[in-house]
PDB file of C-alpha atoms in Angstrom:
ATOM      1  CA  MET A 944       0.257  15.542 132.920  1.00 56.00           C
ATOM      2  CA  LYS A 945       0.118  11.769 133.248  1.00 55.00           C
ATOM      3  CA  LYS A 946      -4.219  12.451 132.848  1.00 57.00           C
ATOM      4  CA  PHE A 947      -2.282  14.793 129.905  1.00 53.00           C
ATOM      5  CA  LYS A 948       0.067  11.357 127.927  1.00 60.00           C
ATOM      6  CA  MET A 949      -2.956   9.992 128.967  1.00 59.00           C
ATOM      7  CA  VAL A 950      -4.903  11.213 126.706  1.00 52.00           C
ATOM      8  CA  GLN A 951      -3.082  11.817 124.219  1.00 59.00           C
ATOM      9  CA  LEU A 952      -2.037   7.714 124.006  1.00 57.00           C
ATOM     10  CA  ILE A 953      -4.923   7.282 123.823  1.00 55.00           C
ATOM     11  CA  LEU A 954      -5.808   9.103 120.751  1.00 53.00           C
ATOM     12  CA  LEU A 955      -2.847   7.473 118.620  1.00 54.00           C
ATOM     13  CA  VAL A 956      -4.570   4.022 119.647  1.00 49.00           C
ATOM     14  CA  PHE A 957      -7.509   5.479 118.383  1.00 49.00           C
ATOM     15  CA  VAL A 958      -5.736   7.617 115.427  1.00 47.00           C
ATOM     16  CA  LEU A 959      -4.293   3.960 114.116  1.00 49.00           C
ATOM     17  CA  ILE A 960      -7.281   1.839 114.802  1.00 49.00           C
ATOM     18  CA  ILE A 961      -9.851   3.615 111.919  1.00 51.00           C
ATOM     19  CA  PRO A 962      -7.392   2.942 109.063  1.00 50.00           C
ATOM     20  CA  THR A 963      -7.242  -0.514 110.162  1.00 49.00           C
ATOM     21  CA  THR A 964     -10.928  -1.067 110.666  1.00 45.00           C
ATOM     22  CA  SER A 965     -11.386   1.248 107.051  1.00 46.00           C
ATOM     23  CA  THR A 966      -9.113  -1.057 105.299  1.00 48.00           C
ATOM     24  CA  PHE A 967     -10.727  -4.306 106.625  1.00 47.00           C
ATOM     25  CA  ALA A 968     -14.058  -2.855 105.814  1.00 50.00           C
ATOM     26  CA  ALA A 969     -12.985  -2.110 102.195  1.00 52.00           C
ATOM     27  CA  SER A 970     -10.763  -5.465 101.935  1.00 58.00           C
ATOM     28  CA  GLY A 971     -14.809  -7.056 103.500  1.00 67.00           C
ATOM     29  CA  SER A 972     -16.440  -5.030 100.605  1.00 90.00           C
ATOM     30  CA  ASP A 973     -14.009  -5.849  97.197  1.00 89.00           C
ATOM     31  CA  TYR A 974     -14.837  -9.321  98.535  1.00 93.00           C
ATOM     32  CA  GLN A 975     -18.638  -9.223  98.386  1.00 93.00           C
ATOM     33  CA  ARG A 976     -18.779  -7.282  95.763  1.00 94.00           C
ATOM     34  CA  ALA A 977     -16.471 -10.041  93.982  1.00 95.00           C
ATOM     35  CA  VAL A 978     -18.607 -12.649  95.068  1.00 95.00           C
ATOM     36  CA  SER A 979     -21.621 -10.541  94.135  1.00 95.00           C
ATOM     37  CA  ALA A 980     -20.640 -10.804  90.143  1.00 96.00           C
ATOM     38  CA  GLY A 981     -19.008 -13.916  90.177  1.00 96.00           C
ATOM     39  CA  GLU A 982     -22.557 -15.251  91.420  1.00 96.00           C
ATOM     40  CA  ASP A 983     -24.462 -13.300  88.848  1.00 97.00           C
ATOM     41  CA  LEU A 984     -21.262 -14.718  86.140  1.00 97.00           C
ATOM     42  CA  LYS A 985     -22.791 -18.480  87.415  1.00 96.00           C
ATOM     43  CA  ARG A 986     -25.626 -18.201  86.236  1.00 96.00           C
ATOM     44  CA  SER A 987     -24.864 -16.576  83.008  1.00 97.00           C
ATOM     45  CA  LEU A 988     -22.336 -19.101  82.859  1.00 97.00           C
ATOM     46  CA  SER A 989     -25.822 -21.363  82.836  1.00 96.00           C
ATOM     47  CA  LYS A 990     -27.538 -20.483  80.283  1.00 96.00           C
ATOM     48  CA  PHE A 991     -25.014 -19.815  78.111  1.00 97.00           C
ATOM     49  CA  THR A 992     -24.180 -23.780  77.606  1.00 96.00           C
ATOM     50  CA  SER A 993     -27.653 -23.931  77.707  1.00 95.00           C
ATOM     51  CA  TYR A 994     -26.939 -21.974  74.294  1.00 94.00           C
ATOM     52  CA  ILE A 995     -24.759 -24.298  73.245  1.00 95.00           C
ATOM     53  CA  ASN A 996     -25.527 -27.276  74.220  1.00 94.00           C
ATOM     54  CA  SER A 997     -29.614 -26.087  72.041  1.00 91.00           C
ATOM     55  CA  GLY A 998     -26.777 -26.005  68.899  1.00 92.00           C
ATOM     56  CA  ASN A 999     -28.121 -23.175  67.630  1.00 91.00           C
ATOM     57  CA  LEU A1000     -25.268 -20.949  66.634  1.00 94.00           C
ATOM     58  CA  TYR A1001     -27.330 -17.848  66.124  1.00 93.00           C
ATOM     59  CA  ASN A1002     -28.603 -17.865  69.994  1.00 92.00           C
ATOM     60  CA  VAL A1003     -24.775 -18.550  71.150  1.00 96.00           C
ATOM     61  CA  ASP A1004     -23.375 -15.276  68.434  1.00 96.00           C
ATOM     62  CA  SER A1005     -25.756 -12.931  70.320  1.00 93.00           C
ATOM     63  CA  GLN A1006     -25.510 -13.499  73.694  1.00 95.00           C
ATOM     64  CA  TYR A1007     -21.302 -14.193  73.559  1.00 97.00           C
ATOM     65  CA  ASP A1008     -19.876 -10.099  73.865  1.00 97.00           C
ATOM     66  CA  ALA A1009     -22.947 -10.026  77.276  1.00 97.00           C
ATOM     67  CA  PHE A1010     -21.006 -12.891  78.690  1.00 97.00           C
ATOM     68  CA  THR A1011     -16.855 -12.351  77.307  1.00 97.00           C
ATOM     69  CA  LYS A1012     -17.808  -8.628  79.268  1.00 97.00           C
ATOM     70  CA  LYS A1013     -19.444 -10.801  82.872  1.00 97.00           C
ATOM     71  CA  ILE A1014     -16.089 -12.412  82.152  1.00 98.00           C
ATOM     72  CA  GLN A1015     -14.087  -9.892  82.591  1.00 97.00           C
ATOM     73  CA  ASN A1016     -15.957  -7.506  84.951  1.00 97.00           C
ATOM     74  CA  THR A1017     -15.768 -11.003  87.650  1.00 97.00           C
ATOM     75  CA  GLU A1018     -12.436 -11.020  87.307  1.00 97.00           C
ATOM     76  CA  LEU A1019     -11.543  -7.314  87.533  1.00 96.00           C
ATOM     77  CA  LEU A1020     -13.073  -6.992  90.814  1.00 96.00           C
ATOM     78  CA  ILE A1021     -11.560 -10.006  92.230  1.00 96.00           C
ATOM     79  CA  GLY A1022      -8.104  -7.864  90.832  1.00 95.00           C
ATOM     80  CA  LYS A1023      -9.464  -5.571  93.866  1.00 94.00           C
ATOM     81  CA  VAL A1024      -9.481  -8.407  97.107  1.00 94.00           C
ATOM     82  CA  SER A1025      -6.806  -8.345  99.278  1.00 92.00           C
ATOM     83  CA  GLY A1026      -5.508 -11.841  99.670  1.00 93.00           C
ATOM     84  CA  ALA A1027      -3.860 -14.105  96.894  1.00 93.00           C
ATOM     85  CA  SER A1028      -5.417 -17.041  97.858  1.00 94.00           C
ATOM     86  CA  LYS A1029      -8.447 -15.589  97.989  1.00 94.00           C
ATOM     87  CA  ARG A1030      -8.125 -14.276  94.315  1.00 95.00           C
ATOM     88  CA  ASN A1031      -7.020 -18.012  93.596  1.00 96.00           C
ATOM     89  CA  LYS A1032     -10.070 -19.383  95.446  1.00 96.00           C
ATOM     90  CA  LEU A1033     -12.927 -17.115  93.419  1.00 96.00           C
ATOM     91  CA  ASN A1034     -11.300 -17.573  90.038  1.00 96.00           C
ATOM     92  CA  ALA A1035     -11.579 -20.834  90.278  1.00 96.00           C
ATOM     93  CA  THR A1036     -14.951 -21.005  91.331  1.00 96.00           C
ATOM     94  CA  TYR A1037     -16.293 -18.383  89.516  1.00 97.00           C
ATOM     95  CA  VAL A1038     -14.356 -17.151  86.281  1.00 97.00           C
ATOM     96  CA  LYS A1039     -12.144 -20.825  85.500  1.00 96.00           C
ATOM     97  CA  GLN A1040     -15.309 -22.526  83.949  1.00 96.00           C
ATOM     98  CA  ALA A1041     -17.131 -19.060  82.128  1.00 97.00           C
ATOM     99  CA  LYS A1042     -13.713 -19.134  80.334  1.00 96.00           C
ATOM    100  CA  VAL A1043     -14.137 -22.843  79.151  1.00 94.00           C
ATOM    101  CA  ALA A1044     -17.248 -22.435  77.853  1.00 96.00           C
ATOM    102  CA  LYS A1045     -16.092 -18.956  75.809  1.00 96.00           C
ATOM    103  CA  GLU A1046     -13.185 -20.795  74.740  1.00 94.00           C
ATOM    104  CA  ARG A1047     -15.189 -24.050  73.979  1.00 94.00           C
ATOM    105  CA  VAL A1048     -17.302 -21.452  70.781  1.00 96.00           C
ATOM    106  CA  ILE A1049     -14.730 -18.200  70.476  1.00 95.00           C
ATOM    107  CA  TYR A1050     -13.739 -19.937  67.023  1.00 95.00           C
ATOM    108  CA  GLU A1051     -17.440 -20.680  65.897  1.00 96.00           C
ATOM    109  CA  VAL A1052     -18.022 -16.990  67.453  1.00 97.00           C
ATOM    110  CA  SER A1053     -15.798 -15.399  64.887  1.00 96.00           C
ATOM    111  CA  GLN A1054     -15.684 -17.930  62.231  1.00 97.00           C
ATOM    112  CA  ILE A1055     -19.895 -17.239  61.668  1.00 97.00           C
ATOM    113  CA  ARG A1056     -19.404 -13.383  62.245  1.00 96.00           C
ATOM    114  CA  LEU A1057     -16.476 -13.022  59.523  1.00 97.00           C
ATOM    115  CA  LEU A1058     -19.802 -15.071  57.215  1.00 96.00           C
ATOM    116  CA  TYR A1059     -21.917 -12.183  58.232  1.00 95.00           C
ATOM    117  CA  LYS A1060     -18.774  -9.596  57.483  1.00 95.00           C
ATOM    118  CA  ILE A1061     -18.105 -11.850  53.691  1.00 95.00           C
ATOM    119  CA  ASP A1062     -21.753 -11.440  52.590  1.00 93.00           C
ATOM    120  CA  GLU A1063     -21.943  -7.606  53.181  1.00 92.00           C
ATOM    121  CA  ARG A1064     -18.528  -6.976  51.493  1.00 93.00           C
ATOM    122  CA  PHE A1065     -21.257  -9.021  48.398  1.00 91.00           C
ATOM    123  CA  THR A1066     -23.895  -5.996  49.447  1.00 89.00           C
ATOM    124  CA  LEU A1067     -21.281  -3.348  48.551  1.00 91.00           C
ATOM    125  CA  ASN A1068     -20.148  -4.214  45.541  1.00 90.00           C
ATOM    126  CA  GLN A1069     -16.570  -5.142  47.224  1.00 93.00           C
ATOM    127  CA  GLN A1070     -15.778  -8.564  45.845  1.00 92.00           C
ATOM    128  CA  SER A1071     -12.058  -8.499  45.925  1.00 94.00           C
ATOM    129  CA  LYS A1072     -12.500  -7.559  49.553  1.00 95.00           C
ATOM    130  CA  ALA A1073     -14.534 -10.693  49.988  1.00 94.00           C
ATOM    131  CA  LYS A1074     -12.529 -12.770  48.165  1.00 95.00           C
ATOM    132  CA  ASP A1075      -9.452 -11.551  50.506  1.00 95.00           C
ATOM    133  CA  GLU A1076     -11.918 -12.110  54.540  1.00 96.00           C
ATOM    134  CA  TYR A1077     -13.221 -15.622  52.694  1.00 96.00           C
ATOM    135  CA  ALA A1078      -9.023 -16.158  52.275  1.00 96.00           C
ATOM    136  CA  LYS A1079      -8.581 -15.193  56.238  1.00 96.00           C
ATOM    137  CA  LEU A1080     -11.679 -17.268  56.642  1.00 96.00           C
ATOM    138  CA  ASN A1081      -9.548 -21.144  55.318  1.00 94.00           C
ATOM    139  CA  ARG A1082      -6.926 -19.448  57.986  1.00 94.00           C
ATOM    140  CA  LEU A1083      -9.345 -19.616  60.556  1.00 94.00           C
ATOM    141  CA  LYS A1084     -10.635 -22.377  60.115  1.00 93.00           C
ATOM    142  CA  LYS A1085      -7.405 -24.302  59.548  1.00 91.00           C
ATOM    143  CA  ARG A1086      -6.035 -22.632  62.498  1.00 90.00           C
ATOM    144  CA  ALA A1087      -9.380 -23.533  65.073  1.00 90.00           C
ATOM    145  CA  GLN A1088      -9.770 -27.250  64.621  1.00 86.00           C
ATOM    146  CA  GLU A1089      -5.739 -27.104  65.722  1.00 87.00           C
ATOM    147  CA  ILE A1090      -6.799 -25.702  68.377  1.00 87.00           C
ATOM    148  CA  LYS A1091      -9.028 -27.426  69.352  1.00 82.00           C
ATOM    149  CA  LYS A1092      -7.771 -30.616  69.285  1.00 79.00           C
ATOM    150  CA  ALA A1093      -4.542 -29.321  71.154  1.00 81.00           C
ATOM    151  CA  GLY A1094      -6.955 -28.043  73.850  1.00 75.00           C
ATOM    152  CA  GLY A1095      -9.135 -31.226  74.061  1.00 79.00           C
ATOM    153  CA  TYR A1096     -12.786 -28.475  74.263  1.00 84.00           C
ATOM    154  CA  ALA A1097     -16.432 -30.497  74.811  1.00 86.00           C
ATOM    155  CA  SER A1098     -17.201 -31.510  70.997  1.00 89.00           C
ATOM    156  CA  LEU A1099     -20.167 -29.217  69.960  1.00 93.00           C
ATOM    157  CA  PRO A1100     -23.268 -29.999  68.605  1.00 93.00           C
ATOM    158  CA  SER A1101     -23.378 -31.355  65.317  1.00 92.00           C
ATOM    159  CA  SER A1102     -25.927 -28.037  64.446  1.00 91.00           C
ATOM    160  CA  ILE A1103     -23.739 -25.154  65.468  1.00 93.00           C
ATOM    161  CA  ASN A1104     -21.069 -27.032  62.701  1.00 92.00           C
ATOM    162  CA  ARG A1105     -23.994 -27.610  60.260  1.00 91.00           C
ATOM    163  CA  SER A1106     -24.821 -24.460  60.532  1.00 92.00           C
ATOM    164  CA  LEU A1107     -21.538 -22.451  59.905  1.00 94.00           C
ATOM    165  CA  SER A1108     -21.477 -25.284  56.371  1.00 93.00           C
ATOM    166  CA  TRP A1109     -24.528 -23.584  55.445  1.00 92.00           C
ATOM    167  CA  TRP A1110     -23.289 -19.857  55.531  1.00 94.00           C
ATOM    168  CA  ASP A1111     -20.029 -20.857  54.163  1.00 94.00           C
ATOM    169  CA  ASN A1112     -21.873 -22.286  50.715  1.00 92.00           C
ATOM    170  CA  TYR A1113     -24.336 -19.433  50.945  1.00 92.00           C
ATOM    171  CA  VAL A1114     -20.843 -17.280  50.608  1.00 93.00           C
ATOM    172  CA  VAL A1115     -18.988 -19.665  48.411  1.00 93.00           C
ATOM    173  CA  GLU A1116     -22.435 -19.887  45.690  1.00 91.00           C
ATOM    174  CA  ARG A1117     -21.405 -15.792  45.845  1.00 91.00           C
ATOM    175  CA  LEU A1118     -18.696 -15.848  44.988  1.00 92.00           C
ATOM    176  CA  HIS A1119     -18.506 -17.472  42.568  1.00 91.00           C
ATOM    177  CA  ALA A1120     -21.969 -15.172  40.933  1.00 89.00           C
ATOM    178  CA  ASN A1121     -19.256 -12.592  41.831  1.00 84.00           C
ATOM    179  CA  THR A1122     -21.905  -9.922  41.916  1.00 83.00           C
ATOM    180  CA  ASN A1123     -23.396  -7.539  44.574  1.00 82.00           C
ATOM    181  CA  GLN A1124     -26.884  -9.388  43.311  1.00 82.00           C
ATOM    182  CA  GLU A1125     -28.416 -10.970  46.334  1.00 83.00           C
ATOM    183  CA  ILE A1126     -29.008 -14.565  45.453  1.00 84.00           C
ATOM    184  CA  ILE A1127     -31.039 -17.038  46.921  1.00 81.00           C
ATOM    185  CA  PRO A1128     -29.321 -19.678  49.035  1.00 80.00           C
ATOM    186  CA  TYR A1129     -29.135 -23.098  46.885  1.00 68.00           C
ATOM    187  CA  LYS A1130     -30.456 -25.123  50.026  1.00 74.00           C
ATOM    188  CA  LEU A1131     -32.511 -24.310  52.772  1.00 70.00           C
ATOM    189  CA  ASP A1132     -33.415 -27.015  55.248  1.00 67.00           C
ATOM    190  CA  SER A1133     -33.282 -25.714  58.055  1.00 77.00           C
ATOM    191  CA  ILE A1134     -35.065 -22.847  59.536  1.00 80.00           C
ATOM    192  CA  HIS A1135     -32.665 -21.473  62.296  1.00 84.00           C
ATOM    193  CA  ASP A1136     -30.519 -20.878  59.358  1.00 87.00           C
ATOM    194  CA  PHE A1137     -33.280 -19.972  57.479  1.00 86.00           C
ATOM    195  CA  LEU A1138     -34.344 -17.002  59.654  1.00 87.00           C
ATOM    196  CA  SER A1139     -30.861 -16.107  60.121  1.00 89.00           C
ATOM    197  CA  TYR A1140     -30.996 -15.528  56.640  1.00 90.00           C
ATOM    198  CA  LEU A1141     -33.925 -13.704  56.747  1.00 87.00           C
ATOM    199  CA  ASN A1142     -32.586 -11.125  59.158  1.00 87.00           C
ATOM    200  CA  HIS A1143     -29.257 -10.604  57.549  1.00 89.00           C
ATOM    201  CA  VAL A1144     -30.547  -9.379  54.105  1.00 88.00           C
ATOM    202  CA  GLN A1145     -30.315  -5.825  53.873  1.00 87.00           C
ATOM    203  CA  ILE A1146     -31.092  -2.723  51.816  1.00 85.00           C
ATOM    204  CA  ASN A1147     -28.684  -1.095  50.848  1.00 85.00           C
ATOM    205  CA  ASP A1148     -29.476   2.585  51.130  1.00 83.00           C
ATOM    206  CA  GLY A1149     -26.798   3.852  48.950  1.00 82.00           C
ATOM    207  CA  GLY A1150     -23.972   1.903  51.265  1.00 85.00           C
ATOM    208  CA  LYS A1151     -25.259   2.227  54.358  1.00 86.00           C
ATOM    209  CA  LEU A1152     -27.060  -1.226  55.092  1.00 87.00           C
ATOM    210  CA  LEU A1153     -30.631  -1.407  56.854  1.00 84.00           C
ATOM    211  CA  ALA A1154     -31.542  -5.005  58.172  1.00 81.00           C
ATOM    212  CA  LEU A1155     -34.798  -5.784  58.882  1.00 76.00           C
ATOM    213  CA  GLU A1156     -34.071  -8.476  61.844  1.00 77.00           C
ATOM    214  CA  GLY A1157     -36.803  -9.726  63.882  1.00 76.00           C
ATOM    215  CA  TRP A1158     -38.372 -12.650  61.434  1.00 79.00           C
ATOM    216  CA  THR A1159     -39.821 -15.180  63.207  1.00 79.00           C
ATOM    217  CA  MET A1160     -42.114 -17.861  61.849  1.00 78.00           C
ATOM    218  CA  GLU A1161     -44.950 -20.227  62.731  1.00 74.00           C
ATOM    219  CA  GLU A1162     -46.397 -23.638  61.396  1.00 71.00           C
ATOM    220  CA  ASN A1163     -50.321 -23.833  61.309  1.00 67.00           C
ATOM    221  CA  TYR A1164     -52.199 -26.938  61.294  1.00 69.00           C
ATOM    222  CA  ARG A1165     -52.394 -27.109  57.721  1.00 66.00           C
ATOM    223  CA  GLY A1166     -48.903 -26.909  57.197  1.00 64.00           C
ATOM    224  CA  GLU A1167     -48.855 -23.948  56.118  1.00 66.00           C
ATOM    225  CA  PHE A1168     -45.701 -21.951  56.510  1.00 69.00           C
ATOM    226  CA  SER A1169     -46.035 -18.237  57.874  1.00 70.00           C
ATOM    227  CA  PHE A1170     -43.159 -16.024  57.816  1.00 73.00           C
ATOM    228  CA  TYR A1171     -43.374 -13.075  60.077  1.00 71.00           C
ATOM    229  CA  LEU A1172     -41.429  -9.759  60.560  1.00 65.00           C
ATOM    230  CA  THR A1173     -43.012  -8.891  64.037  1.00 59.00           C
ATOM    231  CA  SER A1174     -40.407  -6.788  66.170  1.00 53.00           C
ATOM    232  CA  PHE A1175     -39.462  -3.404  63.919  1.00 56.00           C
ATOM    233  CA  PRO A1176     -38.509  -0.855  66.275  1.00 58.00           C
ATOM    234  CA  THR A1177     -39.770   2.506  65.541  1.00 60.00           C
ATOM    235  CA  SER A1178     -36.709   3.086  64.674  1.00 63.00           C
ATOM    236  CA  THR A1179     -36.123   1.107  61.904  1.00 64.00           C
ATOM    237  CA  LEU A1180     -39.792   1.833  60.138  1.00 62.00           C
ATOM    238  CA  GLU A1181     -37.929   5.970  60.387  1.00 67.00           C
ATOM    239  CA  LYS A1182     -34.911   4.400  58.565  1.00 71.00           C
ATOM    240  CA  LEU A1183     -37.626   3.165  56.178  1.00 68.00           C
ATOM    241  CA  ASP A1184     -40.043   6.237  56.097  1.00 68.00           C
ATOM    242  CA  GLN A1185     -35.940   8.061  55.591  1.00 74.00           C
ATOM    243  CA  ILE A1186     -35.276   5.788  52.851  1.00 74.00           C
ATOM    244  CA  HIS A1187     -39.211   7.033  51.097  1.00 67.00           C
ATOM    245  CA  ALA A1188     -38.682  10.476  51.392  1.00 69.00           C
ATOM    246  CA  LYS A1189     -35.143  10.314  49.399  1.00 75.00           C
ATOM    247  CA  GLY A1190     -36.555   8.646  46.933  1.00 69.00           C
ATOM    248  CA  ASN A1191     -34.984   5.435  47.104  1.00 73.00           C
ATOM    249  CA  GLU A1192     -37.768   2.664  47.001  1.00 68.00           C
ATOM    250  CA  GLN A1193     -36.123   0.416  44.582  1.00 74.00           C
ATOM    251  CA  ALA A1194     -34.078  -0.499  47.427  1.00 77.00           C
ATOM    252  CA  VAL A1195     -37.229  -1.587  49.864  1.00 71.00           C
ATOM    253  CA  ARG A1196     -38.722  -3.255  47.067  1.00 70.00           C
ATOM    254  CA  VAL A1197     -35.008  -5.316  46.275  1.00 76.00           C
ATOM    255  CA  TRP A1198     -34.857  -6.718  49.307  1.00 78.00           C
ATOM    256  CA  ALA A1199     -38.412  -7.251  49.743  1.00 71.00           C
ATOM    257  CA  ALA A1200     -38.514  -9.381  46.693  1.00 72.00           C
ATOM    258  CA  THR A1201     -35.286 -11.011  48.132  1.00 79.00           C
ATOM    259  CA  ILE A1202     -36.990 -12.260  50.581  1.00 78.00           C
ATOM    260  CA  ALA A1203     -40.822 -12.880  48.786  1.00 71.00           C
ATOM    261  CA  ASP A1204     -38.063 -15.050  46.926  1.00 75.00           C
ATOM    262  CA  ALA A1205     -36.179 -16.883  49.451  1.00 80.00           C
ATOM    263  CA  ILE A1206     -39.716 -17.947  50.896  1.00 76.00           C
ATOM    264  CA  ASP A1207     -40.546 -19.068  47.871  1.00 73.00           C
ATOM    265  CA  VAL A1208     -38.098 -21.287  47.806  1.00 77.00           C
ATOM    266  CA  PHE A1209     -38.222 -22.754  51.333  1.00 78.00           C
ATOM    267  CA  SER A1210     -41.395 -23.444  50.807  1.00 73.00           C
ATOM    268  CA  VAL A1211     -41.300 -25.104  47.164  1.00 72.00           C
ATOM    269  CA  GLU A1212     -38.631 -27.344  49.746  1.00 74.00           C
ATOM    270  CA  HIS A1213     -41.275 -27.782  51.932  1.00 70.00           C
ATOM    271  CA  GLY A1214     -43.754 -28.294  49.873  1.00 65.00           C
ATOM    272  CA  LYS A1215     -45.770 -25.529  52.034  1.00 63.00           C
ATOM    273  CA  TYR A1216     -47.956 -23.028  51.736  1.00 59.00           C
ATOM    274  CA  TRP A1217     -46.758 -19.262  52.650  1.00 58.00           C
ATOM    275  CA  TYR A1218     -46.794 -16.067  53.263  1.00 56.00           C
ATOM    276  CA  ALA A1219     -45.025 -13.233  55.163  1.00 56.00           C
ATOM    277  CA  TYR A1220     -46.098 -10.492  56.899  1.00 54.00           C
ATOM    278  CA  ALA A1221     -44.010  -7.208  58.573  1.00 49.00           C
ATOM    279  CA  GLY A1222     -46.528  -4.888  61.509  1.00 46.00           C
ATOM    280  CA  ALA A1223     -45.435  -2.479  63.682  1.00 41.00           C
ATOM    281  CA  SER A1224     -46.721  -4.224  66.596  1.00 40.00           C
ATOM    282  CA  CYS A1225     -46.747  -2.246  70.254  1.00 36.00           C
ATOM    283  CA  GLN A1226     -44.454   0.339  69.072  1.00 40.00           C
ATOM    284  CA  GLY A1227     -47.615   2.958  68.293  1.00 40.00           C
ATOM    285  CA  PHE A1228     -45.720   4.299  65.349  1.00 42.00           C
ATOM    286  CA  ALA A1229     -47.730   3.895  62.001  1.00 45.00           C
ATOM    287  CA  PRO A1230     -44.769   4.618  58.690  1.00 46.00           C
ATOM    288  CA  SER A1231     -45.766   7.372  56.673  1.00 48.00           C
ATOM    289  CA  SER A1232     -43.902   5.556  53.803  1.00 47.00           C
ATOM    290  CA  PHE A1233     -46.692   2.698  53.454  1.00 44.00           C
ATOM    291  CA  PRO A1234     -49.980   2.699  52.097  1.00 42.00           C
ATOM    292  CA  LEU A1235     -52.810   3.472  53.618  1.00 41.00           C
ATOM    293  CA  ASP A1236     -54.188   0.506  51.789  1.00 39.00           C
ATOM    294  CA  ALA A1237     -52.225  -1.724  52.050  1.00 39.00           C
ATOM    295  CA  ILE A1238     -53.226  -1.877  55.915  1.00 38.00           C
ATOM    296  CA  LEU A1239     -54.364  -5.274  57.036  1.00 38.00           C
ATOM    297  CA  SER A1240     -55.391  -4.930  60.214  1.00 33.00           C
ATOM    298  CA  TYR A1241     -55.592  -2.749  63.566  1.00 31.00           C
ATOM    299  CA  THR A1242     -53.377  -4.667  66.660  1.00 31.00           C
ATOM    300  CA  GLY A1243     -55.463  -2.899  68.830  1.00 29.00           C
ATOM    301  CA  SER A1244     -53.554  -0.680  71.835  1.00 30.00           C
ATOM    302  CA  CYS A1245     -50.986  -1.346  70.390  1.00 34.00           C
ATOM    303  CA  GLY A1246     -50.306  -0.346  67.037  1.00 36.00           C
ATOM    304  CA  TYR A1247     -50.682  -1.188  63.259  1.00 35.00           C
ATOM    305  CA  THR A1248     -49.380  -4.621  60.892  1.00 38.00           C
ATOM    306  CA  PHE A1249     -48.968  -3.881  57.903  1.00 40.00           C
ATOM    307  CA  PRO A1250     -48.901  -6.670  54.759  1.00 44.00           C
ATOM    308  CA  ILE A1251     -45.123  -6.203  53.020  1.00 43.00           C
ATOM    309  CA  PHE A1252     -46.351  -8.466  50.868  1.00 41.00           C
ATOM    310  CA  ASP A1253     -48.951 -11.805  50.571  1.00 41.00           C
ATOM    311  CA  ALA A1254     -48.675 -15.043  48.432  1.00 39.00           C
ATOM    312  CA  SER A1255     -51.711 -16.514  50.052  1.00 42.00           C
ATOM    313  CA  TYR A1256     -54.384 -15.396  47.164  1.00 41.00           C
ATOM    314  CA  ARG A1257     -51.984 -14.555  44.045  1.00 42.00           C
ATOM    315  CA  ASP A1258     -49.330 -15.516  42.066  1.00 41.00           C
ATOM    316  CA  GLU A1259     -46.837 -13.370  42.225  1.00 40.00           C
ATOM    317  CA  PRO A1260     -46.002 -11.825  45.970  1.00 37.00           C
ATOM    318  CA  SER A1261     -46.895  -7.812  46.232  1.00 37.00           C
ATOM    319  CA  ILE A1262     -44.149  -5.790  47.375  1.00 36.00           C
ATOM    320  CA  PHE A1263     -44.785  -2.415  49.226  1.00 36.00           C
ATOM    321  CA  TYR A1264     -44.861   0.391  47.619  1.00 30.00           C
ATOM    322  CA  ASP A1265     -46.517  -0.891  44.465  1.00 32.00           C
ATOM    323  CA  ASP A1266     -48.682   1.471  43.426  1.00 30.00           C
ATOM    324  CA  TYR A1267     -51.173  -1.255  42.296  1.00 29.00           C
ATOM    325  CA  TYR A1268     -51.440  -3.030  45.519  1.00 31.00           C
ATOM    326  CA  GLU A1269     -54.218  -4.644  46.199  1.00 33.00           C
ATOM    327  CA  TYR A1270     -55.704  -7.851  47.147  1.00 32.00           C
ATOM    328  CA  ASN A1271     -57.605 -10.831  44.676  1.00 29.00           C
ATOM    329  CA  TYR A1272     -60.101 -12.277  47.738  1.00 27.00           C
TER     330      TYR A1272
END
């Protein structure tokens, strides 16, 4: 009988120990996951801060959402850690500074995104909505100044404010023009701003906007600016084919002419020669909408490189879909 009771006692102790051990294991696992996420966030903070300090607003904007998501994910995992003191320490170690960096640029990112949205309103012939949203932008700018002053946030590089001012002036130009036709910005003195502009000129395909992003710029030893659109994804090329198949190639012509005019204005202001190309490098896809005689060169096993226009040898740029496409060498 005593032996039976002893066995019962051992089993009872064993049953009581199991959940306790499991709880400790789960707690330790939650803590490690939170630390791992925190270390990842710390690395992202370093990178995000470098983007801010570089003064390139467009890089900050492109990384903002992913950085915000990492902050939220880290907070979620820290919230699962048992013990208020542990959670407080983890938040102080990993989350606090990340939030400060995010809040340092939150209004600038909000402003540039609203400016992009206003620009789209013009392309969609929604001038009244553009005016309403510009009024909203002015309220946002005023609120941002008040909060920044009260919060004591570290000042941002002057180039970030210059970029906002550049886009603001451009949108005001479109407001005054009151047209859905694209206009060339009055001043193109910043490479960052100009490349951002090129990447936001959109094709209006029956109310559906398509931006062909990926413009880059290089300057050679002769002082010539070369503008390249070399990151055409296959999906974008297929969309161009679809636009062409519907007989709406004029929309692409308008886009290409706008790009050509903008580069021309930019080159005049800087006293440079200019030319621009679009490419499908390393995509392995040759769009049927490009005429065969427009193929400039084959880039090995990656794919083709197609010229959109080339003003190096002509007074006027060639636009793809022109039946009379030719080079004058």
